[in-house]
Amino acid sequence: MSSDLDVFVGNTTLIDEEVYRLWLDGHSVAEAVARRLRGGVLEREGTSVAVLQSDTRDHYRTFQMLERLLHAPPRLLQQLLFQIPPERQALLVQRYYAFDEALARELLGKKLSKGTKKELDEVSARTGVGIRSCRRQFDNFKRVFKAVEELRGPLAENIQQLFLLPPALARDYAAIVFFANSRFETGKRRLQFLSFGDFAACAQSMMAHWSQGALAPEAAEPDGDLPKSFLQDLKELKVLVSDKDLLDQHKRDTSGMGVPVLGGPGFGGSLGGGVPALSRALVNVGGKLTHARDVRDFFVDLVEKVIEPCRSDKWSPGDLRLFLTHYTAAPRNLPGFRHQALWERYMAAISACLLRMYHD
Amino acid sequence: MPGKLKVKIVAGRHLPVMDRASDLTDAFVEVKFGNTTFKTDVYPKSLNPQWNSEWFKFEVDDEELQDEPLQITVLDHDTYSANDAIGKVYIDIDPLLYSEAATVISGWFPIYDTIHGIRGEINVVVKVDLFNDLNRFRQSSCGVKFFCTTSIPKCYRAVVIHGFVEELVVNEDPEYQWIDRIRTPRASNEARQRLISLMSGELQRKIGLKVLEMRGNAVVGYLQCFDLEGESGLVVRAIGTACTLDKLSNTSAFLPACNSPSKEMKESPLVHAPSHGCRSTHNSPIHTATGSRLTQNFSVSVPTLIYTGMGSGSAGKEGGPFKTLLRQQTQSALEQREFPFFTLTTFPPGFLLHVGGVVSARSVKLLDRIHNPDEPETRDAWWAEIRQEIKSHAKALGCHAVVGYSESTSICEEVCILSASGTAAVLNPRFLQDGTMEGCLEQRIEEASPPGCGFCHIPYDELNMPFPAHLTYCYNCRKQKVPDVLFTTIDLPVEAIVVGKGCLIQARLCRLKKKAQAEANATSISNLLPFMEYEVHTQLMNKLKLRGMNALFGLRIQITVGENMLMGLASATGVYLAALPTPGGIQIAGKTPNDGTYEQHISHMQKKINDTIAKNKELYEINPPELPEEIIGSPIPEPRQRSRLLRSQSESSDEVTELDLSHGKKDAFVLEIDDTDAMEDVHSLLTDVPPPSGFYSCNTEIMPGINNWTPEIQMFTAVRVSRLSNINPTNQTLNKNFNDLCENLLKSLYFKLRSMVPCCLCHVNFTVALPEDELVQIAVTAVAITYDKNQALQANKAPTEKSQQRASTDNEEQLQFPLELSSDPLSSQPFSPAKEALEGASSHTGIPAAQRATSVDYSSFADRCNSWIELIKLKAQTIRRGSIKTTTSLEKASPLAEGYLRHRSVPSGTNSTVSVVKMTPLSFLPGAKITKYLGIINMFFIRETTSLREEGGVSGFLHAFIAEVFAMVRAHVAALGGNAVVSYIMKQCVFMENPNKNQAQCLINVSGDAVIFVRESELEVLPAPPPAAAAQPAGSAGDVTT
């Protein structure tokens, strides 16, 4: 005697968190049943495998019907088909949009295109995230990207409104969109030590300090793009390295102020010539940002030209912080330097990024 | 021209894309009532159109208002080709036709299409202006209230319970009309939906007319059913109980009415309805069938059974004269009625005097085409016949009335089984008419029948018993005789004294039958029926004994006919009534005592049975107080009977066997094992697994023995279709399969609901259908209710105490609120200024104070749980423009519902979420007060698909459809201003598939009462909430709003 048809529909939709997890992870019904069995539910509840199968199928069907609504969470709130208490709705959305950081790290800065989706098999193998789950998460990234691409205003807030995500998750998505938009290179070997969290933090600093939304709430450009005018202006900073006088003065000011603290071994020694090198690197990174090609190399440059030299000089993170603080403040005393505000806006994000990235 | 219907189409949202090129839709709406149609403008290129139409006005007479549904069709405008229909909404405007219910229907309705299901939503406002026109000869019955609830609704009091009303209308089924070959299935299904909507309106109006004739103002226990007779047509029939109801506490409409009208009854003098006229002529027209019709109409009436107490006993001596008097009294009241039937299952205390037992009648009919839909004489005559039979059975039991009465049909091809059943009872006449002798009689009644056990006392004359029964003196009052077992179709009376807890008991049975045609088929079915009834009864009795219980409530026996088999499913709730004697055990007797191994086997089985009984007694906490034998008055151990099925001609010769009981327990029920069949039966007895710990189940309204419900409820529908894949099925294998199917389904429910433990499945309602050869479909609707375990333990003391406690929960509620109101709020609650303020405010705004408390409660809840999502929702709201607009339109909707709407608009305005609507098959919501009945919900939907695989197969298809039906019921209730449906029932779920063609179709019919409820905890929020109760509502507050 086989059951052809077997459904259970509650007035309040039943959501089993465990089964939801299994469904999100991309397991088939059979796999999910096997896992639930291993979880010992049979012994606990004294039920049968058939019951477990029927239950799992019911939940899977519900989730499949819900998935359409989860693609646009505000609709989940408005729809009449499933009666779900608000805290459960929040849970559904949150879990659906939660992602594996390892996967997100792999995809950071990549174009969210069909081509990338085809490569998910390898990503899945590398990260240990199931392929179906990979695809779902990839689609989430892409959906969020498409939805906010053209919108004005702060990225994270837009995402929060359109997808009803908790603030932290919305900020992570904002980072993903930001990276996808600017296509920053993150896959190079020398960047491998950086986690998704590092990049997300960098993205947030960059958006916070650099994007239009940071200055004017009614900005004309979407937050995901770095404002062209700002990038153009950054070229002006080259004066700090091109003008010999300014460079020397800047160097003097920086090291002068730092002497008492930075006088430790290895600091004064190698940085005698290092400060100008660092200075040049820092300013040049900004100057290059007008070209999309160079934008991609932003993080590579920072690591190669700043972090690695500092590391080889055995700076501690404290040392770097001190240096950056003084280095940022120094031009204030430079005569004839008119871009103080621009400089500080630029350095605020750069410093935050460098400090976040400066670890093993 | 006594009515003006006004409709406004506000907006639509989430419409489907109808134009692939632009990914948009050019939507407009057609509003149709009767023969008049209005159209809105086309709102171009939008999936969220804002029509904001003018008020469309229909001037119609009230007959039309009652019959016709309002039809709203959403279409996509197409310049070059025909406009495509997106979907429809049918709105039953009946709730607007009586003054106390809703005054406006306003809200988002799912747009429904028979092929695509729900396709977006539409916001509609509907109002009716009624002009009074009382003097003319009325064909309409506006103003008669309808309730599905099978008890006196909570905020009313019964002045007079008039009695049975019934009606049926027939029509041709559009599905089977010749035009079917021309039009699409979709058109045919839409025609069916429209027709059934129309027919149920007409039926309701006709029933209403009968009620008015009886001078009643309401129908309680209204049950409407469809018979899809296929080629021969479509029958819509309804039964109900006409009453005169009086609204309680008019001054404070939101305040809870009492739960037991009897109290009120004593306080206020009875309002006597004027004597009723012309009842018998109109109640049930019996048309004499012509001779030729009779020959066409082959029909077999089946011997019917009466279930009552078992065993033989001695005659009693007391109570004879009084009973005679009483009988005469009641008789005079009831004899005026053609059918003294009541569809109620719960009664005001004092209404039910004695219960005789279950009476049922079945009849097998051959369907033929209904020649003249205006004169549905044959169908009427069929039912009249059956009712007559029921009436005579009740008489034989010394009863003049039948309570808990219901009717059903099972149709397979051209054969139809009509069934009716109820509980024979003796009623207190004072509820039935003006009580001329009320004063003196009432006293005597109360004297004669103590509250806890009176209904168990036999109504028939001991000296002249209609059948041999085993009588003893009542274990409670020791004055009257009681049977040893009692079967009823009603709910457990509130005042009944129960030991331990109750449990769901089911008897399941399959019988193969040969495929045959017409008369031969009907004959073979009617030959099988008595055996099935007998076996169902035996199973019930055995299972009852196995649980150590002595009474069944809510008994419902369903016999389903299929092509090649019959199925019987009986469900009831077993309890131990303190008034009835302790049931004896089950004794197994072998036929061939010489065989040693056989003996061993028997004794092994006997041990298993005894163990099970002991285990069950522990499980259901059945430990009745021991009574010394002599007090009881020695029941005489005469030769015991086996199963006594009375009045069944075919039975009398069967099963007459002498049993040797010398070794058994005194009252043991003996099962004789004479062949393998019997062996199987005993085995199957033992296969019933008790529910896992923390679960109880029953099919009655309340679980006997549990009284501390917490407010969390979960109503659900589960459907299973299984293939009986045996090549050569036998009755035994079929029985086993069927039994497993039911048991597995129950197990699955317990597993699904495990997070609610400790909880009880109440009103578990199984329906069986045999859609095709070898296919069995079981649908279950029930509600899981959580309860407080700690309190349960406390309450688990002496049985009397318990019953008092239960009664007192009612009384407290009942007393507390009216008292608070009547006394000066300042003096009565000096310590709760906040409540005063609320009450004060509510008195002039008309907003229930507690509803405001609801939103307060909710916000705090939201703060705790997920403040961020609230915040986001708020923001999200500002992005979306459409929903804000509609909120405003809601607000100005109507003056009366304003209070509630304003309340609703709080959540919908701030976060635009959907308001929660609770659904329950029960007549109440635990921990809540029903403050207003908004009208009956009676909906019929058809869904079809031609892409079954793509929609997730049969399960995916039906899952979505049931969810859609729930959604549409909730939307209608919310639009009426309600927040719950009580007495919800899924009356029909007909599923057909054709996997080869990738097609499926399903019909669902549901009904219930839309209500507004208020949490008790919110009514008494401020003054010192009881600690246990306070914790619970906080958690549940979240589902009140949003």
GROMACS .gro file of C-alpha atoms in nm, chain A residues 125-294:
model
  170
  125ALA     CA    1   3.467   2.151  -0.432
  126ARG     CA    2   3.712   2.403  -0.286
  127THR     CA    3   3.482   2.535  -0.016
  128GLY     CA    4   3.298   2.217   0.074
  129VAL     CA    5   2.964   2.391   0.028
  130GLY     CA    6   2.710   2.176  -0.157
  131ILE     CA    7   2.667   2.268  -0.521
  132ARG     CA    8   2.295   2.335  -0.489
  133SER     CA    9   2.353   2.556  -0.193
  134CYS     CA   10   2.629   2.733  -0.389
  135ARG     CA   11   2.393   2.805  -0.672
  136ARG     CA   12   2.123   2.932  -0.438
  137GLN     CA   13   2.368   3.162  -0.263
  138PHE     CA   14   2.507   3.280  -0.593
  139ASP     CA   15   2.153   3.358  -0.707
  140ASN     CA   16   2.094   3.549  -0.386
  141PHE     CA   17   2.405   3.761  -0.453
  142LYS     CA   18   2.297   3.822  -0.805
  143ARG     CA   19   1.938   3.905  -0.709
  144VAL     CA   20   2.049   4.154  -0.447
  145PHE     CA   21   2.301   4.300  -0.691
  146LYS     CA   22   2.039   4.347  -0.963
  147ALA     CA   23   1.789   4.494  -0.721
  148VAL     CA   24   2.012   4.767  -0.582
  149GLU     CA   25   2.238   4.827  -0.880
  150GLU     CA   26   2.048   5.130  -1.000
  151LEU     CA   27   1.922   5.257  -0.669
  152ARG     CA   28   2.049   5.575  -0.511
  153GLY     CA   29   2.132   5.617  -0.148
  154PRO     CA   30   2.324   5.406   0.099
  155LEU     CA   31   2.369   5.056  -0.031
  156ALA     CA   32   2.326   4.870   0.296
  157GLU     CA   33   2.006   5.052   0.376
  158ASN     CA   34   1.861   4.986   0.035
  159ILE     CA   35   1.935   4.620   0.075
  160GLN     CA   36   1.786   4.618   0.420
  161GLN     CA   37   1.465   4.770   0.290
  162LEU     CA   38   1.429   4.555  -0.016
  163PHE     CA   39   1.524   4.228   0.142
  164LEU     CA   40   1.433   4.284   0.506
  165LEU     CA   41   1.769   4.160   0.624
  166PRO     CA   42   1.916   4.225   0.967
  167PRO     CA   43   2.162   4.518   0.957
  168ALA     CA   44   2.480   4.313   0.980
  169LEU     CA   45   2.375   4.083   0.699
  170ALA     CA   46   2.265   4.377   0.488
  171ARG     CA   47   2.610   4.533   0.532
  172ASP     CA   48   2.776   4.212   0.419
  173TYR     CA   49   2.557   4.208   0.110
  174ALA     CA   50   2.645   4.570   0.049
  175ALA     CA   51   3.010   4.468   0.053
  176ILE     CA   52   2.945   4.189  -0.195
  177VAL     CA   53   2.760   4.426  -0.426
  178PHE     CA   54   3.034   4.684  -0.390
  179PHE     CA   55   3.302   4.434  -0.482
  180ALA     CA   56   3.102   4.291  -0.769
  181ASN     CA   57   3.041   4.637  -0.900
  182SER     CA   58   3.401   4.755  -0.890
  183ARG     CA   59   3.535   4.410  -0.970
  184PHE     CA   60   3.823   4.432  -0.723
  185GLU     CA   61   4.076   4.158  -0.765
  186THR     CA   62   4.074   3.937  -0.457
  187GLY     CA   63   4.187   3.605  -0.593
  188LYS     CA   64   4.563   3.666  -0.617
  189ARG     CA   65   4.779   3.444  -0.402
  190ARG     CA   66   4.921   3.732  -0.203
  191LEU     CA   67   4.564   3.825  -0.104
  192GLN     CA   68   4.478   3.479   0.016
  193PHE     CA   69   4.544   3.561   0.378
  194LEU     CA   70   4.251   3.803   0.376
  195SER     CA   71   3.914   3.670   0.485
  196PHE     CA   72   3.569   3.770   0.367
  197GLY     CA   73   3.534   3.966   0.689
  198ASP     CA   74   3.846   4.169   0.609
  199PHE     CA   75   3.720   4.260   0.265
  200ALA     CA   76   3.371   4.335   0.391
  201ALA     CA   77   3.513   4.570   0.650
  202CYS     CA   78   3.726   4.741   0.384
  203ALA     CA   79   3.426   4.779   0.157
  204GLN     CA   80   3.228   4.934   0.435
  205SER     CA   81   3.504   5.182   0.514
  206MET     CA   82   3.540   5.275   0.151
  207MET     CA   83   3.168   5.327   0.108
  208ALA     CA   84   3.142   5.513   0.433
  209HIS     CA   85   3.415   5.760   0.347
  210TRP     CA   86   3.427   5.775  -0.027
  211SER     CA   87   3.085   5.727  -0.177
  212GLN     CA   88   2.849   6.011  -0.248
  213GLY     CA   89   2.600   5.893   0.005
  214ALA     CA   90   2.857   5.956   0.270
  215LEU     CA   91   2.856   6.326   0.189
  216ALA     CA   92   2.516   6.407   0.045
  217PRO     CA   93   2.217   6.189   0.122
  218GLU     CA   94   2.046   6.274  -0.207
  219ALA     CA   95   2.340   6.167  -0.413
  220ALA     CA   96   2.308   6.130  -0.784
  221GLU     CA   97   2.504   5.812  -0.819
  222PRO     CA   98   2.441   5.472  -0.672
  223ASP     CA   99   2.647   5.397  -0.369
  224GLY     CA  100   2.801   5.091  -0.519
  225ASP     CA  101   3.002   5.306  -0.759
  226LEU     CA  102   3.282   5.524  -0.630
  227PRO     CA  103   3.202   5.879  -0.729
  228LYS     CA  104   3.388   5.985  -1.040
  229SER     CA  105   3.455   6.337  -0.920
  230PHE     CA  106   3.614   6.211  -0.605
  231LEU     CA  107   3.839   5.975  -0.794
  232GLN     CA  108   3.932   6.254  -1.030
  233ASP     CA  109   4.018   6.476  -0.737
  234LEU     CA  110   4.245   6.214  -0.593
  235LYS     CA  111   4.487   6.289  -0.874
  236GLU     CA  112   4.550   6.623  -0.712
  237LEU     CA  113   4.705   6.446  -0.419
  238LYS     CA  114   4.996   6.348  -0.639
  239VAL     CA  115   5.136   6.679  -0.551
  240LEU     CA  116   5.235   6.522  -0.221
  241VAL     CA  117   5.484   6.300  -0.396
  242SER     CA  118   5.565   6.496  -0.708
  243ASP     CA  119   5.650   6.820  -0.534
  244LYS     CA  120   5.989   6.759  -0.378
  245ASP     CA  121   5.943   7.019  -0.109
  246LEU     CA  122   5.612   6.890   0.000
  247LEU     CA  123   5.742   6.534   0.007
  248ASP     CA  124   6.033   6.622   0.228
  249GLN     CA  125   5.826   6.837   0.453
  250HIS     CA  126   5.565   6.565   0.483
  251LYS     CA  127   5.829   6.308   0.559
  252ARG     CA  128   5.988   6.523   0.817
  253ASP     CA  129   5.665   6.602   0.983
  254THR     CA  130   5.563   6.242   0.996
  255SER     CA  131   5.886   6.102   1.128
  256GLY     CA  132   5.947   6.401   1.344
  257MET     CA  133   5.628   6.361   1.527
  258GLY     CA  134   5.670   5.991   1.542
  259VAL     CA  135   6.024   5.988   1.674
  260PRO     CA  136   5.955   5.929   2.035
  261VAL     CA  137   5.731   5.638   1.963
  262LEU     CA  138   5.863   5.500   1.641
  263GLY     CA  139   6.217   5.505   1.753
  264GLY     CA  140   6.224   5.134   1.815
  265PRO     CA  141   6.463   4.897   1.642
  266GLY     CA  142   6.395   4.837   1.280
  267PHE     CA  143   6.166   5.129   1.256
  268GLY     CA  144   6.390   5.421   1.221
  269GLY     CA  145   6.649   5.213   1.043
  270SER     CA  146   6.472   5.091   0.739
  271LEU     CA  147   6.211   5.359   0.726
  272GLY     CA  148   6.462   5.623   0.671
  273GLY     CA  149   6.407   5.555   0.303
  274GLY     CA  150   6.079   5.376   0.369
  275VAL     CA  151   5.857   5.665   0.448
  276PRO     CA  152   5.892   5.821   0.106
  277ALA     CA  153   5.833   5.482  -0.054
  278LEU     CA  154   5.526   5.420   0.154
  279SER     CA  155   5.412   5.770   0.096
  280ARG     CA  156   5.450   5.731  -0.276
  281ALA     CA  157   5.263   5.404  -0.267
  282LEU     CA  158   4.978   5.542  -0.065
  283VAL     CA  159   4.930   5.842  -0.283
  284ASN     CA  160   4.970   5.651  -0.607
  285VAL     CA  161   4.708   5.397  -0.516
  286GLY     CA  162   4.461   5.677  -0.495
  287GLY     CA  163   4.579   5.842  -0.810
  288LYS     CA  164   4.528   5.531  -1.014
  289LEU     CA  165   4.169   5.481  -0.913
  290THR     CA  166   4.031   5.667  -1.213
  291HIS     CA  167   4.107   5.373  -1.437
  292ALA     CA  168   3.880   5.076  -1.395
  293ARG     CA  169   4.177   4.848  -1.457
  294ASP     CA  170   4.369   4.995  -1.170
   0.00000   0.00000   0.00000
